[in-house]
Short mmCIF file of C-alpha atoms in Angstrom, two decimals:
data_model
loop_
_atom_site.label_atom_id
_atom_site.label_comp_id
_atom_site.label_asym_id
_atom_site.label_seq_id
_atom_site.Cartn_x
_atom_site.Cartn_y
_atom_site.Cartn_z
CA MET A 30 33.58 11.79 35.39
CA LYS A 31 33.55 13.11 39.11
CA LEU A 32 36.03 11.46 41.39
CA GLU A 33 34.55 8.98 44.09
CA THR A 34 33.91 10.64 47.56
CA GLU A 35 35.28 9.29 50.81
CA GLU A 36 31.83 8.16 51.76
CA ASP A 37 31.44 6.21 48.57
CA ARG A 38 34.81 4.40 49.15
CA LYS A 39 33.77 3.43 52.72
CA GLU A 40 30.52 2.13 51.56
CA ALA A 41 32.17 0.09 48.78
CA ALA A 42 34.75 -1.30 51.28
CA LYS A 43 32.02 -2.19 53.71
CA ALA A 44 30.14 -4.13 50.93
CA ASN A 45 33.31 -5.94 49.89
CA LYS A 46 34.14 -7.02 53.51
CA LYS A 47 33.60 -10.68 53.98
CA PRO A 48 31.40 -11.74 56.98
CA SER A 49 33.04 -13.54 60.02
CA PHE A 50 32.55 -17.19 60.92
CA PHE A 51 30.11 -16.18 63.70
CA GLN A 52 28.23 -13.74 61.48
CA SER A 53 27.75 -16.65 58.95
CA LEU A 54 26.64 -19.01 61.66
CA PHE A 55 24.16 -16.85 63.16
CA GLY A 56 22.90 -15.86 59.72
CA SER A 57 22.22 -19.56 58.86
CA LEU A 58 20.54 -20.16 62.14
CA PHE A 59 18.18 -17.37 62.24
CA SER A 60 17.55 -16.62 58.52
CA SER A 61 13.99 -16.66 57.55
CA SER A 62 12.74 -18.86 54.63
CA SER A 63 9.81 -16.53 53.83
CA PRO A 64 9.62 -15.05 50.29
CA GLU A 65 9.79 -11.48 51.50
CA ALA A 66 12.95 -12.25 53.57
CA ASP A 67 14.43 -14.05 50.53
CA LYS A 68 13.61 -10.97 48.37
CA LYS A 69 15.38 -8.61 50.84
CA ARG A 70 18.50 -10.85 50.80
CA LYS A 71 18.59 -10.81 46.98
CA LEU A 72 18.11 -7.09 46.89
CA LYS A 73 20.77 -6.59 49.55
CA GLN A 74 23.17 -8.72 47.37
CA ILE A 75 22.24 -6.85 44.18
CA GLY A 76 23.16 -3.61 45.95
CA LYS A 77 26.43 -5.15 46.93
CA ASN A 78 27.13 -6.34 43.56
CA TYR A 79 26.33 -2.92 42.05
CA LEU A 80 28.78 -1.23 44.38
CA LYS A 81 31.48 -3.54 43.04
CA CYS A 82 30.85 -2.56 39.37
CA LYS A 83 32.77 0.14 37.44
CA TYR A 84 29.79 2.48 37.34
CA HIS A 85 28.93 2.32 41.05
CA THR A 86 29.00 6.27 41.14
CA PHE A 87 25.64 6.43 39.31
CA TYR A 88 23.57 5.18 42.22
CA LYS A 89 23.56 4.86 45.93
CA PRO A 90 21.75 1.56 46.97
CA ALA A 91 21.64 2.49 50.70
CA SER A 92 19.43 5.66 50.22
CA SER A 93 18.09 4.58 46.77
CA GLU A 94 19.31 7.79 45.15
CA VAL A 95 20.66 8.51 41.63
CA LEU A 96 23.71 10.72 41.82
CA PRO A 97 24.95 13.61 39.68
CA PRO A 98 27.47 11.44 37.67
CA PHE A 99 24.47 9.57 36.25
CA ALA A 100 22.91 12.81 34.97
CA LYS A 101 26.31 13.99 33.65
CA PHE A 102 26.66 10.82 31.60
CA PHE A 103 23.24 11.36 29.91
CA TYR A 104 23.89 14.95 29.51
CA GLU A 105 27.11 14.34 27.49
CA ILE A 106 25.22 12.01 25.20
CA TYR A 107 22.47 14.41 24.87
CA LYS A 108 24.79 17.16 23.73
CA ILE A 109 26.20 14.93 21.07
CA ILE A 110 23.17 13.61 19.67
CA SER A 111 21.02 16.85 19.92
CA PRO A 112 21.52 17.81 16.13
CA ALA A 113 20.16 14.37 15.09
CA GLN A 114 17.33 14.65 17.56
CA MET A 115 16.27 18.01 16.01
CA LEU A 116 16.66 16.52 12.52
CA PHE A 117 14.15 13.73 13.28
CA LYS A 118 11.66 16.09 15.06
CA SER A 119 11.57 18.43 11.96
CA ASN A 120 11.44 15.26 9.67
CA PRO A 121 9.07 12.91 11.36
CA ASN A 122 8.30 11.04 8.22
CA THR A 123 10.28 7.78 8.18
CA ALA A 124 8.97 6.89 4.70
CA ALA A 125 10.95 9.89 3.32
CA PHE A 126 14.14 8.55 4.79
CA LYS A 127 13.32 4.97 3.49
CA SER A 128 13.02 6.37 -0.07
CA GLN A 129 16.13 8.40 0.36
CA ILE A 130 18.14 5.29 1.56
CA ILE A 131 16.85 3.15 -1.35
CA ASN A 132 17.53 5.95 -3.89
CA TYR A 133 21.13 6.39 -2.45
CA CYS A 134 21.83 2.60 -3.04
CA MET A 135 20.35 2.42 -6.49
CA SER A 136 22.50 2.09 -9.68
CA ASP A 137 22.45 4.81 -12.36
CA HIS A 138 20.42 2.58 -14.53
CA GLN A 139 17.77 2.09 -11.86
CA ILE A 140 17.54 5.83 -11.29
CA GLU A 141 16.98 6.27 -14.97
CA LEU A 142 14.30 3.49 -15.08
CA LEU A 143 12.68 5.08 -12.04
CA SER A 144 11.65 8.13 -14.14
CA HIS A 145 9.83 5.80 -16.68
CA PHE A 146 7.46 4.85 -13.95
CA GLU A 147 6.12 8.21 -13.07
CA GLU A 148 2.49 8.84 -13.91
CA GLN A 149 3.13 11.96 -16.08
CA LYS A 150 5.82 10.19 -18.10
CA ILE A 151 3.43 7.19 -18.78
CA LYS A 152 0.80 9.70 -19.84
CA GLU A 153 3.16 11.38 -22.33
CA VAL A 154 4.21 7.97 -23.77
CA ALA A 155 0.45 6.87 -24.00
CA ARG A 156 -0.13 9.68 -26.55
CA GLN A 157 2.31 8.01 -28.92
CA ILE A 158 1.82 4.28 -28.46
CA SER A 159 -0.82 1.94 -27.34
CA ILE A 160 -1.52 1.34 -23.77
CA ASP A 161 -0.99 -2.51 -24.34
CA LYS A 162 2.64 -1.69 -25.60
CA ILE A 163 3.23 0.57 -22.71
CA SER A 164 2.09 -2.02 -20.30
CA ALA A 165 4.38 -4.67 -21.66
CA GLN A 166 7.35 -2.25 -21.79
CA ILE A 167 6.79 -1.15 -18.26
CA GLU A 168 6.54 -4.67 -16.98
CA GLU A 169 9.86 -5.43 -18.55
CA GLU A 170 11.46 -2.46 -17.13
CA LEU A 171 10.06 -3.25 -13.66
CA ASN A 172 11.76 -6.63 -13.86
CA GLN A 173 15.01 -4.97 -14.91
CA PHE A 174 14.69 -2.57 -11.90
CA SER A 175 13.98 -5.27 -9.46
CA ASN A 176 16.72 -7.65 -10.74
CA GLU A 177 19.43 -5.01 -10.23
CA PHE A 178 18.78 -5.21 -6.50
CA ASP A 179 21.15 -8.22 -6.34
CA ASN A 180 22.40 -9.65 -2.91
CA GLU A 181 25.13 -7.04 -2.65
CA ARG A 182 23.02 -4.00 -3.42
CA ALA A 183 20.10 -5.17 -1.43
CA GLY A 184 22.23 -6.17 1.58
CA LYS A 185 23.94 -2.75 1.62
CA THR A 186 20.46 -0.99 1.52
CA GLU A 187 19.04 -3.17 4.32
CA ASN A 188 22.09 -2.61 6.53
CA ILE A 189 22.03 1.08 6.13
CA TYR A 190 18.25 1.11 6.90
CA LYS A 191 18.73 -1.04 9.95
CA ALA A 192 21.43 1.28 11.28
CA PHE A 193 19.18 4.30 10.48
CA THR A 194 16.28 2.87 12.60
CA LEU A 195 18.56 2.05 15.57
CA PHE A 196 20.17 5.49 15.38
CA LYS A 197 16.81 7.22 15.01
CA ASP A 198 15.26 5.23 17.96
CA PHE A 199 18.17 6.08 20.24
CA CYS A 200 18.36 9.75 19.33
CA SER A 201 14.58 10.05 19.80
CA PHE A 202 14.93 9.03 23.49
CA ASP A 203 13.70 12.09 25.54
CA PHE A 204 16.89 12.94 27.27
CA TYR A 205 15.72 16.48 28.13
CA VAL A 206 12.68 15.17 30.16
CA LEU A 207 15.03 12.80 32.07
CA LEU A 208 17.73 15.54 32.74
CA ARG A 209 15.06 18.12 33.92
CA LYS A 210 14.50 15.79 36.89
CA PHE A 211 18.07 16.49 37.99
CA SER A 212 18.17 20.19 37.22
CA SER A 213 15.00 22.34 36.60
CA LYS A 214 17.18 25.05 34.94
CA ILE A 215 18.38 22.96 32.02
CA GLN A 216 17.22 24.22 28.65
CA GLU A 217 16.18 22.14 25.78
CA ASN A 218 19.10 21.81 23.03
CA ASN A 219 20.91 24.71 24.76
CA PHE A 220 24.44 23.71 25.86
CA SER A 221 26.12 27.10 26.44
CA GLN A 222 26.42 26.33 30.06
CA THR A 223 26.81 23.02 31.81
CA PRO A 224 23.95 22.72 34.39
CA VAL A 225 24.48 21.70 38.05
CA PHE A 226 22.77 18.32 38.78
CA GLU A 227 21.41 17.23 42.02
CA LYS A 228 20.98 13.77 43.36
CA ILE A 229 17.29 12.49 43.24
CA ASN A 230 15.11 9.79 44.47
CA ALA A 231 15.78 6.93 42.11
CA GLU A 232 11.99 6.06 41.78
CA TYR A 233 11.69 9.19 39.64
CA ILE A 234 13.82 7.85 36.87
CA VAL A 235 13.42 4.09 37.00
CA ASP A 236 10.87 3.92 34.12
CA ASP A 237 13.14 6.32 32.08
CA LEU A 238 15.97 3.97 32.58
CA LYS A 239 13.99 0.93 31.61
CA ASP A 240 13.03 2.71 28.28
CA PHE A 241 16.61 3.86 27.73
CA VAL A 242 18.20 0.41 27.83
CA THR A 243 15.76 -0.98 25.33
CA VAL A 244 17.14 1.45 22.78
CA ALA A 245 20.68 1.75 24.09
CA TYR A 246 21.49 -2.00 24.10
CA LEU A 247 20.39 -2.29 20.50
CA ILE A 248 23.12 -0.13 19.14
CA THR A 249 25.82 -2.24 20.74
CA ASP A 250 25.33 -4.95 18.29
CA ASP A 251 28.67 -5.69 16.46
CA SER A 252 26.92 -6.53 13.21
CA ILE A 253 25.71 -3.00 12.65
CA GLU A 254 27.63 -1.28 9.86
CA TRP A 255 27.95 2.15 11.23
CA ASN A 256 30.62 3.23 8.66
CA SER A 257 28.17 2.70 5.67
CA PHE A 258 25.44 4.62 7.49
CA PHE A 259 27.54 7.65 8.38
CA THR A 260 28.82 7.64 4.91
CA TYR A 261 25.22 7.80 3.76
CA LEU A 262 24.42 10.71 6.08
CA LYS A 263 27.45 12.77 5.04
CA GLU A 264 26.83 12.21 1.20
CA THR A 265 23.06 12.87 1.36
CA ARG A 266 22.92 15.65 4.01
CA GLY A 267 26.44 17.25 3.44
CA ASN A 268 27.42 16.26 7.08
CA GLU A 269 27.28 13.40 9.41
CA THR A 270 24.84 15.17 11.85
CA VAL A 271 26.64 13.32 14.59
CA SER A 272 30.47 12.59 14.19
CA ALA A 273 31.04 8.96 13.31
CA GLY A 274 33.98 8.88 15.66
CA THR A 275 32.06 10.39 18.50
CA TRP A 276 29.14 8.03 17.90
CA LYS A 277 31.42 5.03 18.12
CA LYS A 278 32.65 6.28 21.60
CA ILE A 279 28.98 6.40 22.75
CA VAL A 280 28.51 2.89 21.47
CA ALA A 281 31.64 1.72 23.19
CA LYS A 282 30.68 3.34 26.48
CA LEU A 283 27.24 1.72 26.30
CA LYS A 284 28.88 -1.64 25.61
CA SER A 285 30.92 -1.17 28.74
CA ILE A 286 27.80 -0.34 30.83
CA GLN A 287 25.96 -3.27 29.34
CA ALA A 288 28.85 -5.79 30.21
CA SER A 289 29.03 -4.46 33.64
CA GLY A 290 25.35 -4.98 34.18
CA ALA A 291 25.25 -1.60 36.08
CA PHE A 292 21.90 -0.40 34.67
CA ASP A 293 20.26 -3.75 34.95
CA LEU A 294 21.35 -3.93 38.67
CA MET A 295 20.00 -0.38 39.19
CA ILE A 296 16.69 -1.23 37.71
CA LYS A 297 16.32 -4.31 39.87
CA HIS A 298 17.24 -2.57 43.07
CA ILE A 299 15.16 0.56 42.49
CA SER A 300 12.15 -1.28 41.40
CA GLN A 301 12.69 -3.76 44.22
CA ASN A 302 12.26 -6.62 41.72
CA PRO A 303 15.22 -9.06 41.83
CA GLY A 304 13.86 -11.06 38.99
CA TYR A 305 13.61 -8.20 36.58
CA THR A 306 14.93 -8.83 33.17
CA THR A 307 15.70 -6.28 30.51
CA GLU A 308 13.90 -7.52 27.32
CA ILE A 309 15.40 -6.12 24.00
CA HIS A 310 13.35 -6.48 20.84
CA HIS A 311 13.96 -4.90 17.47
CA ASN A 312 11.18 -5.62 14.95
CA TYR A 313 13.24 -4.71 11.96
CA GLU A 314 11.32 -4.69 8.68
CA THR A 315 13.00 -5.06 5.41
CA ILE A 316 12.51 -2.25 2.89
CA ILE A 317 13.55 -3.51 -0.64
CA GLU A 318 10.68 -5.94 -1.19
CA PRO A 319 7.88 -3.69 0.13
CA TYR A 320 9.32 -0.85 -1.94
CA ILE A 321 9.40 -2.81 -5.27
CA ASP A 322 5.97 -4.23 -4.44
CA LYS A 323 4.49 -0.74 -3.86
CA LEU A 324 6.31 0.59 -6.94
CA GLN A 325 4.92 -2.09 -9.21
CA GLU A 326 1.42 -1.66 -7.76
CA GLU A 327 1.41 2.14 -8.25
CA THR A 328 2.93 2.00 -11.66
CA MET A 329 0.48 -0.61 -12.95
CA SER A 330 -2.32 1.43 -11.31
CA TYR A 331 -1.23 4.47 -13.40
CA ILE A 332 -1.45 2.35 -16.50
CA ALA A 333 -4.81 1.03 -15.56
CA THR A 334 -6.10 4.47 -14.74
CA ILE A 335 -4.91 5.76 -18.16
CA ALA A 336 -6.27 2.75 -19.95
CA ASN A 337 -9.71 3.29 -18.27
CA ALA A 338 -9.62 7.03 -19.14
CA GLN A 339 -8.77 6.16 -22.80
CA LYS A 340 -11.50 3.60 -22.83
CA ALA A 341 -14.05 5.95 -21.35
CA SER A 342 -12.99 8.73 -23.71
CA LYS A 343 -13.32 6.45 -26.71
CA ALA A 344 -16.60 5.13 -25.45
CA ASN A 345 -17.92 8.49 -24.88
CA SER A 346 -16.93 9.54 -28.44
CA LEU A 347 -18.45 6.40 -30.02
CA CYS A 348 -21.68 6.98 -28.07
CA GLU A 349 -21.90 10.57 -29.40
CA GLN A 350 -21.49 9.37 -32.91
CA ILE A 351 -23.94 6.53 -32.43
CA PHE A 352 -26.77 7.82 -30.36
CA GLU A 353 -26.27 11.65 -30.80
CA SER A 354 -29.12 13.20 -28.68
CA LEU A 355 -30.97 9.95 -28.03
CA GLN A 356 -31.82 8.99 -24.47
CA ILE A 357 -30.00 5.75 -23.40
CA GLN A 358 -32.22 2.98 -22.21
CA GLU A 359 -30.68 2.26 -18.86
CA MET A 360 -31.27 -0.96 -16.90
CA LYS A 361 -33.78 -0.71 -14.16
CA ASN A 362 -32.34 -3.30 -11.76
CA TYR A 363 -29.03 -4.53 -13.12
CA THR A 364 -27.49 -1.10 -12.45
CA THR A 365 -24.31 0.34 -11.05
CA ALA A 366 -26.56 2.02 -8.38
CA TYR A 367 -26.89 -1.44 -6.85
CA ASN A 368 -23.07 -1.59 -6.62
CA SER A 369 -22.82 1.01 -3.84
CA VAL A 370 -24.90 -1.40 -1.73
CA PHE A 371 -22.64 -4.31 -2.72
CA GLU A 372 -19.48 -2.33 -2.02
CA LYS A 373 -20.46 -1.70 1.52
CA LYS A 374 -21.01 -5.31 2.06
CA ASP A 375 -17.63 -6.17 0.33
CA LEU A 376 -19.60 -8.13 -2.30
CA ASP A 377 -18.94 -8.57 -6.00
CA LEU A 378 -20.35 -6.03 -8.43
CA PHE A 379 -22.44 -5.80 -11.61
CA MET A 380 -19.95 -5.31 -14.32
CA TYR A 381 -21.98 -4.79 -17.67
CA SER A 382 -24.78 -2.52 -16.73
CA GLU A 383 -23.60 0.34 -18.95
CA PRO A 384 -22.90 -1.54 -22.26
CA LEU A 385 -26.15 -3.54 -21.76
CA GLY A 386 -27.99 -0.29 -21.68
CA TYR A 387 -26.23 0.73 -24.89
CA LEU A 388 -27.15 -2.57 -26.48
CA LYS A 389 -30.84 -2.28 -25.53
CA THR A 390 -31.00 1.22 -26.83
CA PHE A 391 -29.28 0.29 -30.12
CA ILE A 392 -31.67 -2.55 -30.78
CA ILE A 393 -34.68 -0.39 -30.05
CA GLU A 394 -33.62 2.72 -31.91
CA PHE A 395 -31.64 1.21 -34.92
CA VAL A 396 -32.19 -2.43 -35.25
CA LYS A 397 -35.98 -2.22 -34.90
CA LYS A 398 -36.12 0.77 -37.03
CA ASP A 399 -33.47 1.38 -39.69
CA VAL A 400 -32.22 -2.25 -39.89
CA ARG A 401 -35.80 -3.53 -39.90
CA GLU A 402 -36.74 -1.20 -42.80
CA PHE A 403 -33.70 -2.39 -44.70
CA PHE A 404 -34.48 -6.01 -43.86
CA ASP A 405 -38.03 -5.80 -44.86
CA VAL A 406 -37.15 -4.37 -48.29
CA VAL A 407 -33.85 -5.95 -49.30
CA VAL A 408 -33.97 -9.26 -47.57
CA VAL A 409 -37.66 -10.02 -47.84
CA ARG A 410 -38.33 -8.38 -51.28
CA GLY A 411 -34.95 -8.80 -52.78
CA ALA A 412 -34.32 -11.28 -55.58
CA TRP A 413 -31.20 -13.02 -54.32
CA ASP A 414 -30.06 -16.35 -53.04
CA THR A 415 -31.72 -17.26 -49.75
CA SER A 416 -28.58 -19.15 -48.71
CA LEU A 417 -26.70 -15.97 -48.71
CA ALA A 418 -29.53 -14.12 -47.08
CA ALA A 419 -29.99 -16.74 -44.33
CA PRO A 420 -26.93 -15.56 -42.06
CA MET A 421 -28.15 -12.00 -42.04
CA SER A 422 -31.74 -13.04 -41.56
CA ASN A 423 -30.83 -15.29 -38.54
CA ALA A 424 -28.69 -12.62 -36.99
CA TYR A 425 -31.39 -10.02 -37.24
CA GLN A 426 -34.04 -12.34 -35.68
CA GLU A 427 -31.61 -13.27 -32.78
CA LEU A 428 -31.18 -9.52 -32.12
CA LEU A 429 -34.96 -8.90 -31.92
CA LYS A 430 -35.14 -11.91 -29.33
CA THR A 431 -32.25 -10.46 -27.43
CA SER A 432 -34.23 -7.12 -26.77
CA ASP A 433 -36.92 -9.01 -24.97
CA ALA A 434 -34.61 -11.36 -23.19
CA ILE A 435 -32.69 -8.33 -21.70
CA THR A 436 -35.89 -6.96 -20.34
CA LYS A 437 -36.78 -10.31 -18.74
CA PHE A 438 -33.26 -10.61 -17.35
CA ASP A 439 -33.50 -7.22 -15.81
CA ASP A 440 -37.03 -7.85 -14.27
CA LEU A 441 -35.57 -10.86 -12.51
CA LEU A 442 -33.36 -8.56 -10.47
CA ALA A 443 -36.24 -6.32 -9.40
CA GLU A 444 -37.24 -6.36 -5.69
CA ASP A 445 -40.14 -8.67 -6.52
CA GLY A 446 -38.26 -10.70 -9.09
CA GLY A 447 -36.84 -14.18 -8.53
CA LEU A 448 -33.25 -13.00 -8.16
CA GLY A 449 -34.01 -9.65 -6.55
CA ILE A 450 -35.97 -11.28 -3.73
CA LYS A 451 -33.02 -13.45 -2.97
CA ILE A 452 -30.57 -10.60 -2.87
CA LYS A 453 -32.91 -8.51 -0.80
CA THR A 454 -33.54 -11.26 1.74
CA LEU A 455 -29.83 -12.31 2.13
CA LEU A 456 -28.12 -8.81 2.15
CA PRO A 457 -28.91 -8.19 5.90
CA LYS A 458 -27.45 -11.66 6.82
CA THR A 459 -24.10 -11.21 5.04
CA ALA A 460 -22.48 -9.68 8.13
CA HIS A 461 -22.76 -12.88 10.20
CA ASP A 462 -23.49 -15.51 7.58
CA PRO A 463 -20.70 -16.31 4.87
CA GLY A 464 -23.25 -18.57 3.22
CA ALA A 465 -25.46 -15.55 2.49
CA GLU A 466 -22.48 -13.71 1.03
CA ASN A 467 -21.58 -16.74 -1.18
CA ILE A 468 -25.19 -16.97 -2.58
CA ILE A 469 -25.43 -13.32 -3.39
CA ASN A 470 -21.94 -13.42 -5.03
CA ARG A 471 -23.08 -16.39 -7.15
CA VAL A 472 -26.23 -14.50 -8.20
CA ILE A 473 -24.09 -11.50 -9.21
CA SER A 474 -21.53 -13.64 -10.95
CA ASP A 475 -24.31 -15.47 -13.00
CA SER A 476 -25.92 -12.25 -13.84
CA ASN A 477 -22.71 -10.86 -15.14
CA GLU A 478 -22.14 -14.00 -17.20
CA GLN A 479 -25.55 -13.62 -18.62
CA ALA A 480 -25.06 -9.92 -19.41
CA LYS A 481 -21.64 -10.68 -21.04
CA LYS A 482 -23.34 -13.36 -23.08
CA PHE A 483 -25.94 -10.90 -24.43
CA LEU A 484 -23.16 -8.47 -25.45
CA ILE A 485 -21.03 -11.22 -27.04
CA GLU A 486 -23.80 -12.82 -29.00
CA SER A 487 -25.33 -9.49 -30.09
CA THR A 488 -21.95 -8.16 -31.23
CA GLN A 489 -21.37 -11.35 -33.33
CA ASN A 490 -24.87 -11.02 -34.92
CA LEU A 491 -24.15 -7.34 -35.69
CA ILE A 492 -20.79 -8.21 -37.14
CA GLN A 493 -22.58 -10.80 -39.41
CA ILE A 494 -25.16 -8.21 -40.50
CA GLY A 495 -22.46 -5.77 -41.13
CA LYS A 496 -20.47 -8.20 -43.25
CA THR A 497 -23.53 -9.02 -45.42
CA LEU A 498 -24.51 -5.40 -45.49
CA LYS A 499 -21.04 -4.45 -46.83
CA GLN A 500 -21.37 -7.03 -49.54
CA LEU A 501 -24.80 -5.66 -50.55
CA ILE A 502 -23.57 -2.10 -50.71
CA GLU A 503 -20.65 -3.19 -52.90
CA ASP A 504 -23.13 -5.11 -55.14
CA TYR A 505 -25.47 -2.15 -55.32
CA LEU A 506 -22.73 0.07 -56.62
CA LYS A 507 -21.83 -2.22 -59.42
CA SER A 508 -23.04 -1.52 -62.95
CA LYS A 509 -24.12 -5.12 -63.19
CA PRO A 510 -25.21 -6.42 -59.64
CA VAL A 511 -24.49 -9.97 -58.85
CA LEU A 512 -26.10 -10.72 -55.42
CA VAL A 513 -29.43 -8.83 -55.81
CA GLN A 514 -31.05 -8.72 -59.20
CA ASN A 515 -33.80 -6.13 -58.49
CA TRP A 516 -32.16 -3.14 -56.85
CA LYS A 517 -33.99 -0.78 -59.05
CA GLU A 518 -37.27 -2.15 -58.06
CA LEU A 519 -36.44 -2.15 -54.31
CA GLU A 520 -35.56 1.54 -54.31
CA ARG A 521 -39.29 2.31 -54.77
CA PHE A 522 -40.02 0.89 -51.18
CA ILE A 523 -37.55 3.01 -49.35
CA ASP A 524 -37.98 6.73 -48.67
CA HIS A 525 -34.27 7.34 -48.67
CA PRO A 526 -31.68 7.03 -51.23
CA MET A 527 -30.56 3.39 -51.11
CA LYS A 528 -26.82 3.94 -51.02
CA GLU A 529 -26.85 6.69 -48.22
CA PHE A 530 -29.45 4.62 -46.25
CA SER A 531 -27.34 1.49 -46.55
CA VAL A 532 -23.94 3.10 -45.76
CA ASN A 533 -25.40 4.84 -42.62
CA ILE A 534 -26.75 1.60 -41.22
CA TYR A 535 -23.28 0.07 -41.92
CA LYS A 536 -21.41 2.92 -40.16
CA LYS A 537 -23.67 2.81 -37.19
CA ILE A 538 -23.18 -1.01 -36.83
CA TYR A 539 -19.42 -0.63 -37.31
CA LEU A 540 -19.13 2.09 -34.60
CA PHE A 541 -21.42 0.11 -32.21
CA VAL A 542 -19.19 -3.05 -32.59
CA GLN A 543 -16.24 -0.89 -31.71
CA LEU A 544 -18.14 0.32 -28.65
CA MET A 545 -18.94 -3.17 -27.46
CA GLN A 546 -15.30 -4.21 -27.96
CA GLN A 547 -14.23 -1.55 -25.45
CA TYR A 548 -16.08 -3.51 -22.79
CA LEU A 549 -15.36 -7.01 -24.00
CA LYS A 550 -11.70 -6.84 -24.75
CA ASP A 551 -10.63 -7.59 -21.23
#
């Protein structure tokens, strides 16, 4: 630091000189009680107090000038933290540092578990075991991973990250812009020559000084574990970026300045605001809990995506086997197309449009054709116990009713249908009327429940038909049938070989039940 000048010593002595008895007397008699006069007295006293402090060479209250020693102080810090400043400029993504700090503090077992949560790894495992088993296994491993962040490990991680954020904020202060006000020849991050600094009007730097103290006073907290932080830097980057010992000297110097009140007095005097108070806030955010929450969310999302892909793949494969080149009878109003409108309004969605279309198509193309032909011949003309035939007969009749019921249900959701009119009328009101949103969601929910009911009941009826059909096929293949006594006679009423015709119907029903289970298993 530069030695005090003779002028500075005289001014300090003048400030420290006690007023005489008569000066005090006249001062009390003629002093003004106006706010402006009171402010001037306070500012004058602030200037005197500043000249008494250890760092009085930074600022000259009489002329409101910031002096070269002030710039020299900031320049020395700038020279030290410059490598860190360039590091953060080239790596602005704080999230990357968060992940690095968390990984640094993990146990070896946690690092091993982490590889299990990668999307590609889950896909590889999904080729070997069921997605349900994978889900249970991953959930257990996520719990293990989370539990290993005990108090000690979590505390270490949080402390290093806290030190990192304070270090980064301090090093990110724009020292260069501040110093250019004292020397236009200074070059950014170039310290080959020490620049010559000039004294300047204090108003030019008062805002910079306010910004600086908000980051500088935070790093003086004694609870910050700088040793752990600099060990992390050295072990992850190969060097400390800033020497730990040099950094501690900066912290100690700032503690001294903070204790002296020098910067606070300067700000008050320069800004002509005796009541100014430096407010220090550090909105520190923990990183362990959000990290684990995000990891769990992403991992389970991978599993859900893979499960949906498997489901879609299996559903497509089953559809190809069942319907081949047939055109699917899609719903006209209970459709996924409607969902795009609902999504924009943040409403619930139609959930079973696709499988309901498959069901309607299956009933029209197979139940009303092949199953009906088999039913009319074997159930109606067959010589067998009606009590055994009743479950199949009832199931068949229910399926025929379901086809018409699906059509009526779909028509209710048309623009001129009972439910469709309600949706159309209330949609524009959802933005400002929560009641309208609730009513539409209730209509959607009821519609989903009805659609699901169609699927469940129809699947149960098809299972019943399939069970009975399997018994009939087995009976037909016996040398001496037990259930149906007149198989030979019945063959005359069918244009296809009885065995192949029956087996093909059974296979179609079996495949379709599997298809429905893809949508109902959840």
